[in-house]
Amino acid sequence: MPGLSRSSRLRQSGYTLEALFVLWGVRLALYLLPYHRVKRLFQRSAHVAPRRSLAAVLTNFRTAVHFTPKATCLVQAVAGQHLLASYGYASVLHLGVARAHGKFKAHAWLCHSDVPVIGTISNLDEYRPLGEYSTVAVTRRLS
């Protein structure tokens, strides 16, 4: 992170660490629990964080993915949806299947405003959607 002050570098590292904890948490939860329980668990645990740009959230998230073993497309999509919601961004998690060489392939990806932001692959249009799971942005309560 050349050109950034020390406090900015520390803040960026903290955001990446947050994304890493979410990814590892989702990875472990999906290993131990069925998907519907993981989804409910992470929806309940969403907190409200100060708003950051979508690009900044995604940059830190993509950095954290590199340090998460077996971060499958499903792990990334679920963790990404939780992280985006915590920063006030609504998203839709898509699950789809495709057939290639006589075998089925499955894929999960996350869209924000109908644009894929996590799990983008070159042949995404070949996947037939099986389900969509929306989340609304977490907002602050005014009291």
mmCIF file of N, CA and C in Angstrom:
data_model
loop_
_atom_site.group_PDB
_atom_site.id
_atom_site.type_symbol
_atom_site.label_atom_id
_atom_site.label_comp_id
_atom_site.label_asym_id
_atom_site.label_seq_id
_atom_site.Cartn_x
_atom_site.Cartn_y
_atom_site.Cartn_z
ATOM 1 N N MET A 1 0.826 -1.175 0.000
ATOM 2 C CA MET A 1 0.000 0.000 0.000
ATOM 3 C C MET A 1 0.876 1.246 0.000
ATOM 4 N N PRO A 2 1.652 1.400 -1.034
ATOM 5 C CA PRO A 2 2.525 2.567 -1.096
ATOM 6 C C PRO A 2 1.725 3.859 -1.203
ATOM 7 N N GLY A 3 2.263 4.895 -0.629
ATOM 8 C CA GLY A 3 1.633 6.203 -0.706
ATOM 9 C C GLY A 3 0.605 6.472 0.372
ATOM 10 N N LEU A 4 0.307 5.486 1.199
ATOM 11 C CA LEU A 4 -0.665 5.674 2.268
ATOM 12 C C LEU A 4 0.064 5.954 3.572
ATOM 13 N N SER A 5 -0.584 6.738 4.429
ATOM 14 C CA SER A 5 0.008 6.995 5.737
ATOM 15 C C SER A 5 -0.057 5.724 6.573
ATOM 16 N N ARG A 6 0.696 5.715 7.639
ATOM 17 C CA ARG A 6 0.725 4.534 8.517
ATOM 18 C C ARG A 6 -0.663 4.226 9.065
ATOM 19 N N SER A 7 -1.403 5.238 9.479
ATOM 20 C CA SER A 7 -2.743 4.996 10.025
ATOM 21 C C SER A 7 -3.692 4.453 8.949
ATOM 22 N N SER A 8 -3.546 4.915 7.714
ATOM 23 C CA SER A 8 -4.371 4.393 6.615
ATOM 24 C C SER A 8 -4.036 2.943 6.322
ATOM 25 N N ARG A 9 -2.741 2.616 6.353
ATOM 26 C CA ARG A 9 -2.329 1.220 6.121
ATOM 27 C C ARG A 9 -2.872 0.310 7.218
ATOM 28 N N LEU A 10 -2.815 0.771 8.469
ATOM 29 C CA LEU A 10 -3.337 -0.024 9.582
ATOM 30 C C LEU A 10 -4.849 -0.219 9.450
ATOM 31 N N ARG A 11 -5.552 0.836 9.056
ATOM 32 C CA ARG A 11 -6.998 0.756 8.877
ATOM 33 C C ARG A 11 -7.341 -0.249 7.772
ATOM 34 N N GLN A 12 -6.610 -0.183 6.633
ATOM 35 C CA GLN A 12 -6.840 -1.119 5.527
ATOM 36 C C GLN A 12 -6.550 -2.546 5.970
ATOM 37 N N SER A 13 -5.500 -2.737 6.747
ATOM 38 C CA SER A 13 -5.180 -4.063 7.263
ATOM 39 C C SER A 13 -6.291 -4.579 8.173
ATOM 40 N N GLY A 14 -6.852 -3.689 8.959
ATOM 41 C CA GLY A 14 -7.966 -4.060 9.836
ATOM 42 C C GLY A 14 -9.190 -4.488 9.040
ATOM 43 N N TYR A 15 -9.490 -3.783 7.956
ATOM 44 C CA TYR A 15 -10.623 -4.149 7.101
ATOM 45 C C TYR A 15 -10.382 -5.504 6.443
ATOM 46 N N THR A 16 -9.161 -5.762 6.017
ATOM 47 C CA THR A 16 -8.836 -7.054 5.413
ATOM 48 C C THR A 16 -8.941 -8.156 6.461
ATOM 49 N N LEU A 17 -8.488 -7.885 7.670
ATOM 50 C CA LEU A 17 -8.585 -8.859 8.759
ATOM 51 C C LEU A 17 -10.049 -9.165 9.083
ATOM 52 N N GLU A 18 -10.887 -8.149 9.072
ATOM 53 C CA GLU A 18 -12.323 -8.357 9.296
ATOM 54 C C GLU A 18 -12.887 -9.297 8.227
ATOM 55 N N ALA A 19 -12.556 -9.042 6.970
ATOM 56 C CA ALA A 19 -13.025 -9.898 5.876
ATOM 57 C C ALA A 19 -12.497 -11.319 6.040
ATOM 58 N N LEU A 20 -11.263 -11.443 6.489
ATOM 59 C CA LEU A 20 -10.664 -12.756 6.703
ATOM 60 C C LEU A 20 -11.416 -13.530 7.788
ATOM 61 N N PHE A 21 -11.770 -12.869 8.887
ATOM 62 C CA PHE A 21 -12.526 -13.528 9.956
ATOM 63 C C PHE A 21 -13.898 -13.984 9.455
ATOM 64 N N VAL A 22 -14.544 -13.161 8.655
ATOM 65 C CA VAL A 22 -15.854 -13.544 8.111
ATOM 66 C C VAL A 22 -15.703 -14.758 7.189
ATOM 67 N N LEU A 23 -14.718 -14.727 6.302
ATOM 68 C CA LEU A 23 -14.491 -15.852 5.397
ATOM 69 C C LEU A 23 -14.208 -17.149 6.160
ATOM 70 N N TRP A 24 -13.315 -17.086 7.138
ATOM 71 C CA TRP A 24 -12.980 -18.287 7.910
ATOM 72 C C TRP A 24 -14.191 -18.758 8.719
ATOM 73 N N GLY A 25 -14.963 -17.830 9.243
ATOM 74 C CA GLY A 25 -16.168 -18.190 9.994
ATOM 75 C C GLY A 25 -17.184 -18.900 9.119
ATOM 76 N N VAL A 26 -17.411 -18.373 7.932
ATOM 77 C CA VAL A 26 -18.349 -19.005 7.001
ATOM 78 C C VAL A 26 -17.810 -20.359 6.556
ATOM 79 N N ARG A 27 -16.521 -20.430 6.277
ATOM 80 C CA ARG A 27 -15.899 -21.693 5.840
ATOM 81 C C ARG A 27 -16.098 -22.778 6.892
ATOM 82 N N LEU A 28 -15.833 -22.455 8.144
ATOM 83 C CA LEU A 28 -16.007 -23.409 9.236
ATOM 84 C C LEU A 28 -17.481 -23.757 9.437
ATOM 85 N N ALA A 29 -18.342 -22.756 9.411
ATOM 86 C CA ALA A 29 -19.772 -22.997 9.614
ATOM 87 C C ALA A 29 -20.349 -23.890 8.520
ATOM 88 N N LEU A 30 -19.971 -23.673 7.265
ATOM 89 C CA LEU A 30 -20.472 -24.518 6.174
ATOM 90 C C LEU A 30 -19.942 -25.944 6.274
ATOM 91 N N TYR A 31 -18.794 -26.117 6.883
ATOM 92 C CA TYR A 31 -18.239 -27.448 7.091
ATOM 93 C C TYR A 31 -19.034 -28.198 8.163
ATOM 94 N N LEU A 32 -19.495 -27.468 9.187
ATOM 95 C CA LEU A 32 -20.142 -28.094 10.331
ATOM 96 C C LEU A 32 -21.667 -28.123 10.269
ATOM 97 N N LEU A 33 -22.264 -27.176 9.567
ATOM 98 C CA LEU A 33 -23.721 -27.001 9.612
ATOM 99 C C LEU A 33 -24.339 -27.018 8.215
ATOM 100 N N PRO A 34 -25.631 -27.319 8.136
ATOM 101 C CA PRO A 34 -26.310 -27.214 6.841
ATOM 102 C C PRO A 34 -26.427 -25.740 6.411
ATOM 103 N N TYR A 35 -26.546 -25.537 5.111
ATOM 104 C CA TYR A 35 -26.553 -24.181 4.542
ATOM 105 C C TYR A 35 -27.608 -23.286 5.181
ATOM 106 N N HIS A 36 -28.844 -23.783 5.342
ATOM 107 C CA HIS A 36 -29.913 -22.925 5.867
ATOM 108 C C HIS A 36 -29.607 -22.419 7.277
ATOM 109 N N ARG A 37 -28.904 -23.215 8.083
ATOM 110 C CA ARG A 37 -28.532 -22.753 9.427
ATOM 111 C C ARG A 37 -27.419 -21.716 9.367
ATOM 112 N N VAL A 38 -26.477 -21.914 8.451
ATOM 113 C CA VAL A 38 -25.386 -20.945 8.283
ATOM 114 C C VAL A 38 -25.968 -19.607 7.830
ATOM 115 N N LYS A 39 -26.861 -19.655 6.873
ATOM 116 C CA LYS A 39 -27.484 -18.429 6.349
ATOM 117 C C LYS A 39 -28.185 -17.673 7.474
ATOM 118 N N ARG A 40 -28.956 -18.391 8.276
ATOM 119 C CA ARG A 40 -29.683 -17.759 9.384
ATOM 120 C C ARG A 40 -28.713 -17.193 10.423
ATOM 121 N N LEU A 41 -27.665 -17.938 10.719
ATOM 122 C CA LEU A 41 -26.666 -17.500 11.693
ATOM 123 C C LEU A 41 -26.013 -16.191 11.279
ATOM 124 N N PHE A 42 -25.599 -16.104 10.015
ATOM 125 C CA PHE A 42 -24.906 -14.903 9.564
ATOM 126 C C PHE A 42 -25.847 -13.733 9.309
ATOM 127 N N GLN A 43 -27.117 -13.996 9.042
ATOM 128 C CA GLN A 43 -28.077 -12.899 8.918
ATOM 129 C C GLN A 43 -28.330 -12.262 10.275
ATOM 130 N N ARG A 44 -28.408 -13.077 11.318
ATOM 131 C CA ARG A 44 -28.648 -12.555 12.666
ATOM 132 C C ARG A 44 -27.452 -11.791 13.208
ATOM 133 N N SER A 45 -26.256 -12.166 12.786
ATOM 134 C CA SER A 45 -25.062 -11.564 13.375
ATOM 135 C C SER A 45 -24.603 -10.301 12.651
ATOM 136 N N ALA A 46 -25.352 -9.868 11.638
ATOM 137 C CA ALA A 46 -24.934 -8.673 10.897
ATOM 138 C C ALA A 46 -24.953 -7.454 11.827
ATOM 139 N N HIS A 47 -23.909 -6.675 11.766
ATOM 140 C CA HIS A 47 -23.800 -5.456 12.557
ATOM 141 C C HIS A 47 -23.800 -4.266 11.594
ATOM 142 N N VAL A 48 -23.932 -3.110 12.155
ATOM 143 C CA VAL A 48 -23.893 -1.914 11.325
ATOM 144 C C VAL A 48 -22.531 -1.265 11.466
ATOM 145 N N ALA A 49 -21.821 -1.176 10.370
ATOM 146 C CA ALA A 49 -20.500 -0.553 10.362
ATOM 147 C C ALA A 49 -20.602 0.780 9.631
ATOM 148 N N PRO A 50 -19.663 1.659 9.860
ATOM 149 C CA PRO A 50 -19.660 2.910 9.094
ATOM 150 C C PRO A 50 -19.573 2.620 7.606
ATOM 151 N N ARG A 51 -20.260 3.403 6.825
ATOM 152 C CA ARG A 51 -20.318 3.190 5.378
ATOM 153 C C ARG A 51 -18.936 3.375 4.749
ATOM 154 N N ARG A 52 -18.559 2.445 3.877
ATOM 155 C CA ARG A 52 -17.322 2.520 3.085
ATOM 156 C C ARG A 52 -17.713 2.310 1.637
ATOM 157 N N SER A 53 -16.853 2.687 0.733
ATOM 158 C CA SER A 53 -17.169 2.492 -0.681
ATOM 159 C C SER A 53 -17.213 1.001 -0.989
ATOM 160 N N LEU A 54 -18.081 0.631 -1.920
ATOM 161 C CA LEU A 54 -18.202 -0.763 -2.326
ATOM 162 C C LEU A 54 -16.865 -1.283 -2.851
ATOM 163 N N ALA A 55 -16.165 -0.469 -3.627
ATOM 164 C CA ALA A 55 -14.865 -0.880 -4.181
ATOM 165 C C ALA A 55 -13.870 -1.197 -3.074
ATOM 166 N N ALA A 56 -13.854 -0.393 -2.012
ATOM 167 C CA ALA A 56 -12.922 -0.627 -0.903
ATOM 168 C C ALA A 56 -13.258 -1.924 -0.164
ATOM 169 N N VAL A 57 -14.552 -2.154 0.081
ATOM 170 C CA VAL A 57 -14.977 -3.386 0.759
ATOM 171 C C VAL A 57 -14.570 -4.599 -0.067
ATOM 172 N N LEU A 58 -14.812 -4.544 -1.382
ATOM 173 C CA LEU A 58 -14.489 -5.676 -2.260
ATOM 174 C C LEU A 58 -12.983 -5.898 -2.393
ATOM 175 N N THR A 59 -12.218 -4.826 -2.394
ATOM 176 C CA THR A 59 -10.755 -4.963 -2.470
ATOM 177 C C THR A 59 -10.223 -5.692 -1.251
ATOM 178 N N ASN A 60 -10.662 -5.291 -0.058
ATOM 179 C CA ASN A 60 -10.231 -5.969 1.161
ATOM 180 C C ASN A 60 -10.719 -7.411 1.191
ATOM 181 N N PHE A 61 -11.920 -7.644 0.695
ATOM 182 C CA PHE A 61 -12.473 -8.994 0.661
ATOM 183 C C PHE A 61 -11.633 -9.898 -0.253
ATOM 184 N N ARG A 62 -11.308 -9.411 -1.437
ATOM 185 C CA ARG A 62 -10.520 -10.209 -2.388
ATOM 186 C C ARG A 62 -9.119 -10.504 -1.851
ATOM 187 N N THR A 63 -8.567 -9.574 -1.113
ATOM 188 C CA THR A 63 -7.265 -9.818 -0.486
ATOM 189 C C THR A 63 -7.390 -10.941 0.540
ATOM 190 N N ALA A 64 -8.436 -10.903 1.339
ATOM 191 C CA ALA A 64 -8.649 -11.921 2.371
ATOM 192 C C ALA A 64 -8.889 -13.304 1.772
ATOM 193 N N VAL A 65 -9.515 -13.367 0.598
ATOM 194 C CA VAL A 65 -9.778 -14.657 -0.057
ATOM 195 C C VAL A 65 -8.474 -15.411 -0.298
ATOM 196 N N HIS A 66 -7.415 -14.683 -0.633
ATOM 197 C CA HIS A 66 -6.125 -15.315 -0.914
ATOM 198 C C HIS A 66 -5.532 -16.011 0.314
ATOM 199 N N PHE A 67 -5.996 -15.645 1.504
ATOM 200 C CA PHE A 67 -5.475 -16.224 2.740
ATOM 201 C C PHE A 67 -6.461 -17.200 3.383
ATOM 202 N N THR A 68 -7.460 -17.616 2.615
ATOM 203 C CA THR A 68 -8.478 -18.535 3.116
ATOM 204 C C THR A 68 -8.421 -19.835 2.333
ATOM 205 N N PRO A 69 -7.961 -20.911 2.959
ATOM 206 C CA PRO A 69 -7.898 -22.182 2.239
ATOM 207 C C PRO A 69 -9.293 -22.693 1.904
ATOM 208 N N LYS A 70 -9.427 -23.271 0.735
ATOM 209 C CA LYS A 70 -10.690 -23.850 0.267
ATOM 210 C C LYS A 70 -11.834 -22.843 0.324
ATOM 211 N N ALA A 71 -11.554 -21.617 -0.070
ATOM 212 C CA ALA A 71 -12.597 -20.589 -0.129
ATOM 213 C C ALA A 71 -13.384 -20.805 -1.419
ATOM 214 N N THR A 72 -14.316 -21.756 -1.376
ATOM 215 C CA THR A 72 -15.111 -22.081 -2.550
ATOM 216 C C THR A 72 -15.995 -20.902 -2.936
ATOM 217 N N CYS A 73 -16.634 -21.016 -4.077
ATOM 218 C CA CYS A 73 -17.518 -19.945 -4.527
ATOM 219 C C CYS A 73 -18.665 -19.731 -3.536
ATOM 220 N N LEU A 74 -19.164 -20.818 -2.922
ATOM 221 C CA LEU A 74 -20.242 -20.683 -1.945
ATOM 222 C C LEU A 74 -19.756 -19.968 -0.687
ATOM 223 N N VAL A 75 -18.599 -20.332 -0.206
ATOM 224 C CA VAL A 75 -18.016 -19.659 0.968
ATOM 225 C C VAL A 75 -17.859 -18.169 0.677
ATOM 226 N N GLN A 76 -17.306 -17.847 -0.485
ATOM 227 C CA GLN A 76 -17.095 -16.447 -0.845
ATOM 228 C C GLN A 76 -18.409 -15.693 -0.977
ATOM 229 N N ALA A 77 -19.412 -16.308 -1.590
ATOM 230 C CA ALA A 77 -20.692 -15.622 -1.790
ATOM 231 C C ALA A 77 -21.404 -15.365 -0.467
ATOM 232 N N VAL A 78 -21.436 -16.358 0.414
ATOM 233 C CA VAL A 78 -22.100 -16.183 1.717
ATOM 234 C C VAL A 78 -21.360 -15.149 2.561
ATOM 235 N N ALA A 79 -20.034 -15.269 2.626
ATOM 236 C CA ALA A 79 -19.243 -14.311 3.410
ATOM 237 C C ALA A 79 -19.355 -12.909 2.812
ATOM 238 N N GLY A 80 -19.292 -12.819 1.496
ATOM 239 C CA GLY A 80 -19.408 -11.518 0.837
ATOM 240 C C GLY A 80 -20.749 -10.869 1.092
ATOM 241 N N GLN A 81 -21.810 -11.660 1.072
ATOM 242 C CA GLN A 81 -23.137 -11.105 1.330
ATOM 243 C C GLN A 81 -23.232 -10.555 2.750
ATOM 244 N N HIS A 82 -22.691 -11.298 3.701
ATOM 245 C CA HIS A 82 -22.695 -10.826 5.089
ATOM 246 C C HIS A 82 -21.894 -9.534 5.231
ATOM 247 N N LEU A 83 -20.721 -9.504 4.619
ATOM 248 C CA LEU A 83 -19.856 -8.326 4.726
ATOM 249 C C LEU A 83 -20.485 -7.107 4.045
ATOM 250 N N LEU A 84 -21.037 -7.297 2.853
ATOM 251 C CA LEU A 84 -21.672 -6.174 2.157
ATOM 252 C C LEU A 84 -22.848 -5.630 2.964
ATOM 253 N N ALA A 85 -23.660 -6.520 3.519
ATOM 254 C CA ALA A 85 -24.807 -6.072 4.320
ATOM 255 C C ALA A 85 -24.352 -5.273 5.532
ATOM 256 N N SER A 86 -23.246 -5.686 6.133
ATOM 257 C CA SER A 86 -22.775 -4.981 7.324
ATOM 258 C C SER A 86 -22.279 -3.572 7.002
ATOM 259 N N TYR A 87 -21.955 -3.330 5.738
ATOM 260 C CA TYR A 87 -21.555 -1.978 5.324
ATOM 261 C C TYR A 87 -22.677 -1.233 4.603
ATOM 262 N N GLY A 88 -23.874 -1.794 4.649
ATOM 263 C CA GLY A 88 -25.037 -1.094 4.117
ATOM 264 C C GLY A 88 -25.359 -1.361 2.662
ATOM 265 N N TYR A 89 -24.857 -2.440 2.092
ATOM 266 C CA TYR A 89 -25.107 -2.761 0.686
ATOM 267 C C TYR A 89 -25.992 -3.994 0.561
ATOM 268 N N ALA A 90 -27.099 -3.863 -0.160
ATOM 269 C CA ALA A 90 -27.974 -4.999 -0.443
ATOM 270 C C ALA A 90 -27.329 -5.842 -1.537
ATOM 271 N N SER A 91 -27.611 -7.136 -1.522
ATOM 272 C CA SER A 91 -27.049 -8.024 -2.540
ATOM 273 C C SER A 91 -27.953 -9.225 -2.734
ATOM 274 N N VAL A 92 -27.691 -9.958 -3.809
ATOM 275 C CA VAL A 92 -28.431 -11.186 -4.108
ATOM 276 C C VAL A 92 -27.423 -12.296 -4.356
ATOM 277 N N LEU A 93 -27.547 -13.379 -3.598
ATOM 278 C CA LEU A 93 -26.697 -14.547 -3.774
ATOM 279 C C LEU A 93 -27.398 -15.479 -4.766
ATOM 280 N N HIS A 94 -26.694 -15.867 -5.809
ATOM 281 C CA HIS A 94 -27.248 -16.751 -6.840
ATOM 282 C C HIS A 94 -26.569 -18.110 -6.757
ATOM 283 N N LEU A 95 -27.370 -19.157 -6.900
ATOM 284 C CA LEU A 95 -26.864 -20.519 -7.018
ATOM 285 C C LEU A 95 -27.307 -21.040 -8.373
ATOM 286 N N GLY A 96 -26.377 -21.627 -9.126
ATOM 287 C CA GLY A 96 -26.728 -22.127 -10.444
ATOM 288 C C GLY A 96 -25.961 -23.370 -10.811
ATOM 289 N N VAL A 97 -26.443 -24.047 -11.858
ATOM 290 C CA VAL A 97 -25.778 -25.248 -12.365
ATOM 291 C C VAL A 97 -25.583 -25.124 -13.862
ATOM 292 N N ALA A 98 -24.586 -25.826 -14.354
ATOM 293 C CA ALA A 98 -24.313 -25.894 -15.791
ATOM 294 C C ALA A 98 -23.895 -27.326 -16.098
ATOM 295 N N ARG A 99 -24.000 -27.672 -17.356
ATOM 296 C CA ARG A 99 -23.580 -29.007 -17.783
ATOM 297 C C ARG A 99 -22.419 -28.842 -18.746
ATOM 298 N N ALA A 100 -21.323 -29.530 -18.442
ATOM 299 C CA ALA A 100 -20.144 -29.477 -19.303
ATOM 300 C C ALA A 100 -19.558 -30.872 -19.418
ATOM 301 N N HIS A 101 -19.380 -31.320 -20.633
ATOM 302 C CA HIS A 101 -18.791 -32.638 -20.899
ATOM 303 C C HIS A 101 -19.551 -33.750 -20.187
ATOM 304 N N GLY A 102 -20.885 -33.637 -20.161
ATOM 305 C CA GLY A 102 -21.714 -34.673 -19.553
ATOM 306 C C GLY A 102 -21.774 -34.642 -18.038
ATOM 307 N N LYS A 103 -21.164 -33.653 -17.410
ATOM 308 C CA LYS A 103 -21.172 -33.554 -15.948
ATOM 309 C C LYS A 103 -21.787 -32.220 -15.516
ATOM 310 N N PHE A 104 -22.407 -32.252 -14.351
ATOM 311 C CA PHE A 104 -22.964 -31.031 -13.792
ATOM 312 C C PHE A 104 -21.898 -30.273 -13.023
ATOM 313 N N LYS A 105 -21.959 -28.959 -13.137
ATOM 314 C CA LYS A 105 -21.100 -28.074 -12.345
ATOM 315 C C LYS A 105 -22.012 -27.108 -11.611
ATOM 316 N N ALA A 106 -21.659 -26.784 -10.413
ATOM 317 C CA ALA A 106 -22.426 -25.822 -9.623
ATOM 318 C C ALA A 106 -21.562 -24.591 -9.370
ATOM 319 N N HIS A 107 -22.230 -23.452 -9.203
ATOM 320 C CA HIS A 107 -21.504 -22.216 -8.931
ATOM 321 C C HIS A 107 -22.391 -21.279 -8.115
ATOM 322 N N ALA A 108 -21.763 -20.497 -7.262
ATOM 323 C CA ALA A 108 -22.445 -19.470 -6.475
ATOM 324 C C ALA A 108 -21.768 -18.141 -6.763
ATOM 325 N N TRP A 109 -22.575 -17.080 -6.906
ATOM 326 C CA TRP A 109 -22.021 -15.751 -7.133
ATOM 327 C C TRP A 109 -22.919 -14.720 -6.468
ATOM 328 N N LEU A 110 -22.369 -13.555 -6.264
ATOM 329 C CA LEU A 110 -23.063 -12.487 -5.550
ATOM 330 C C LEU A 110 -23.178 -11.266 -6.440
ATOM 331 N N CYS A 111 -24.384 -10.709 -6.494
ATOM 332 C CA CYS A 111 -24.636 -9.506 -7.298
ATOM 333 C C CYS A 111 -25.064 -8.354 -6.399
ATOM 334 N N HIS A 112 -24.623 -7.183 -6.772
ATOM 335 C CA HIS A 112 -25.074 -5.935 -6.153
ATOM 336 C C HIS A 112 -25.600 -5.071 -7.292
ATOM 337 N N SER A 113 -26.836 -4.632 -7.192
ATOM 338 C CA SER A 113 -27.485 -3.847 -8.261
ATOM 339 C C SER A 113 -27.398 -4.576 -9.604
ATOM 340 N N ASP A 114 -27.687 -5.866 -9.593
ATOM 341 C CA ASP A 114 -27.694 -6.726 -10.789
ATOM 342 C C ASP A 114 -26.333 -6.880 -11.461
ATOM 343 N N VAL A 115 -25.266 -6.511 -10.790
ATOM 344 C CA VAL A 115 -23.913 -6.664 -11.336
ATOM 345 C C VAL A 115 -23.162 -7.682 -10.474
ATOM 346 N N PRO A 116 -22.626 -8.757 -11.081
ATOM 347 C CA PRO A 116 -21.847 -9.715 -10.295
ATOM 348 C C PRO A 116 -20.604 -9.047 -9.696
ATOM 349 N N VAL A 117 -20.429 -9.199 -8.382
ATOM 350 C CA VAL A 117 -19.279 -8.586 -7.711
ATOM 351 C C VAL A 117 -18.372 -9.621 -7.050
ATOM 352 N N ILE A 118 -18.898 -10.793 -6.756
ATOM 353 C CA ILE A 118 -18.112 -11.886 -6.179
ATOM 354 C C ILE A 118 -18.501 -13.160 -6.912
ATOM 355 N N GLY A 119 -17.507 -13.939 -7.293
ATOM 356 C CA GLY A 119 -17.769 -15.187 -8.001
ATOM 357 C C GLY A 119 -17.943 -15.000 -9.494
ATOM 358 N N THR A 120 -17.403 -13.916 -10.008
ATOM 359 C CA THR A 120 -17.526 -13.670 -11.450
ATOM 360 C C THR A 120 -16.585 -14.613 -12.204
ATOM 361 N N ILE A 121 -17.133 -15.255 -13.202
ATOM 362 C CA ILE A 121 -16.351 -16.129 -14.075
ATOM 363 C C ILE A 121 -16.762 -15.830 -15.512
ATOM 364 N N SER A 122 -15.913 -16.199 -16.446
ATOM 365 C CA SER A 122 -16.148 -15.833 -17.846
ATOM 366 C C SER A 122 -17.400 -16.481 -18.436
ATOM 367 N N ASN A 123 -17.773 -17.662 -17.978
ATOM 368 C CA ASN A 123 -18.933 -18.341 -18.551
ATOM 369 C C ASN A 123 -20.144 -18.328 -17.619
ATOM 370 N N LEU A 124 -20.317 -17.281 -16.877
ATOM 371 C CA LEU A 124 -21.405 -17.170 -15.907
ATOM 372 C C LEU A 124 -22.771 -17.313 -16.576
ATOM 373 N N ASP A 125 -22.900 -16.844 -17.818
ATOM 374 C CA ASP A 125 -24.182 -16.919 -18.520
ATOM 375 C C ASP A 125 -24.584 -18.357 -18.856
ATOM 376 N N GLU A 126 -23.689 -19.324 -18.744
ATOM 377 C CA GLU A 126 -23.996 -20.725 -19.008
ATOM 378 C C GLU A 126 -24.700 -21.393 -17.822
ATOM 379 N N TYR A 127 -24.670 -20.770 -16.653
ATOM 380 C CA TYR A 127 -25.258 -21.366 -15.461
ATOM 381 C C TYR A 127 -26.749 -21.053 -15.380
ATOM 382 N N ARG A 128 -27.516 -22.100 -15.154
ATOM 383 C CA ARG A 128 -28.962 -21.955 -14.993
ATOM 384 C C ARG A 128 -29.250 -21.724 -13.512
ATOM 385 N N PRO A 129 -29.889 -20.619 -13.190
ATOM 386 C CA PRO A 129 -30.137 -20.297 -11.770
ATOM 387 C C PRO A 129 -31.074 -21.316 -11.114
ATOM 388 N N LEU A 130 -30.699 -21.741 -9.930
ATOM 389 C CA LEU A 130 -31.544 -22.628 -9.124
ATOM 390 C C LEU A 130 -32.218 -21.872 -7.991
ATOM 391 N N GLY A 131 -31.555 -20.843 -7.523
ATOM 392 C CA GLY A 131 -32.113 -20.082 -6.416
ATOM 393 C C GLY A 131 -31.433 -18.745 -6.254
ATOM 394 N N GLU A 132 -32.175 -17.819 -5.674
ATOM 395 C CA GLU A 132 -31.648 -16.486 -5.366
ATOM 396 C C GLU A 132 -31.984 -16.175 -3.922
ATOM 397 N N TYR A 133 -31.020 -15.636 -3.225
ATOM 398 C CA TYR A 133 -31.201 -15.307 -1.818
ATOM 399 C C TYR A 133 -30.820 -13.851 -1.604
ATOM 400 N N SER A 134 -31.842 -13.031 -1.405
ATOM 401 C CA SER A 134 -31.616 -11.591 -1.254
ATOM 402 C C SER A 134 -31.360 -11.234 0.193
ATOM 403 N N THR A 135 -30.642 -10.166 0.346
ATOM 404 C CA THR A 135 -30.493 -9.570 1.668
ATOM 405 C C THR A 135 -30.648 -8.071 1.489
ATOM 406 N N VAL A 136 -31.282 -7.481 2.454
ATOM 407 C CA VAL A 136 -31.380 -6.035 2.419
ATOM 408 C C VAL A 136 -30.209 -5.477 3.190
ATOM 409 N N ALA A 137 -29.855 -4.281 2.887
ATOM 410 C CA ALA A 137 -28.744 -3.643 3.580
ATOM 411 C C ALA A 137 -29.123 -3.425 5.048
ATOM 412 N N VAL A 138 -28.163 -3.633 5.910
ATOM 413 C CA VAL A 138 -28.360 -3.325 7.317
ATOM 414 C C VAL A 138 -28.273 -1.820 7.462
ATOM 415 N N THR A 139 -29.243 -1.251 8.116
ATOM 416 C CA THR A 139 -29.227 0.193 8.297
ATOM 417 C C THR A 139 -29.244 0.518 9.777
ATOM 418 N N ARG A 140 -28.830 1.722 10.083
ATOM 419 C CA ARG A 140 -28.834 2.159 11.468
ATOM 420 C C ARG A 140 -30.236 2.520 11.894
ATOM 421 N N ARG A 141 -30.526 2.192 13.113
ATOM 422 C CA ARG A 141 -31.817 2.614 13.673
ATOM 423 C C ARG A 141 -31.656 4.011 14.227
ATOM 424 N N LEU A 142 -32.611 4.824 13.898
ATOM 425 C CA LEU A 142 -32.612 6.173 14.466
ATOM 426 C C LEU A 142 -33.470 6.146 15.707
ATOM 427 N N SER A 143 -32.893 6.499 16.832
ATOM 428 C CA SER A 143 -33.687 6.483 18.067
ATOM 429 C C SER A 143 -33.689 7.827 18.725
#
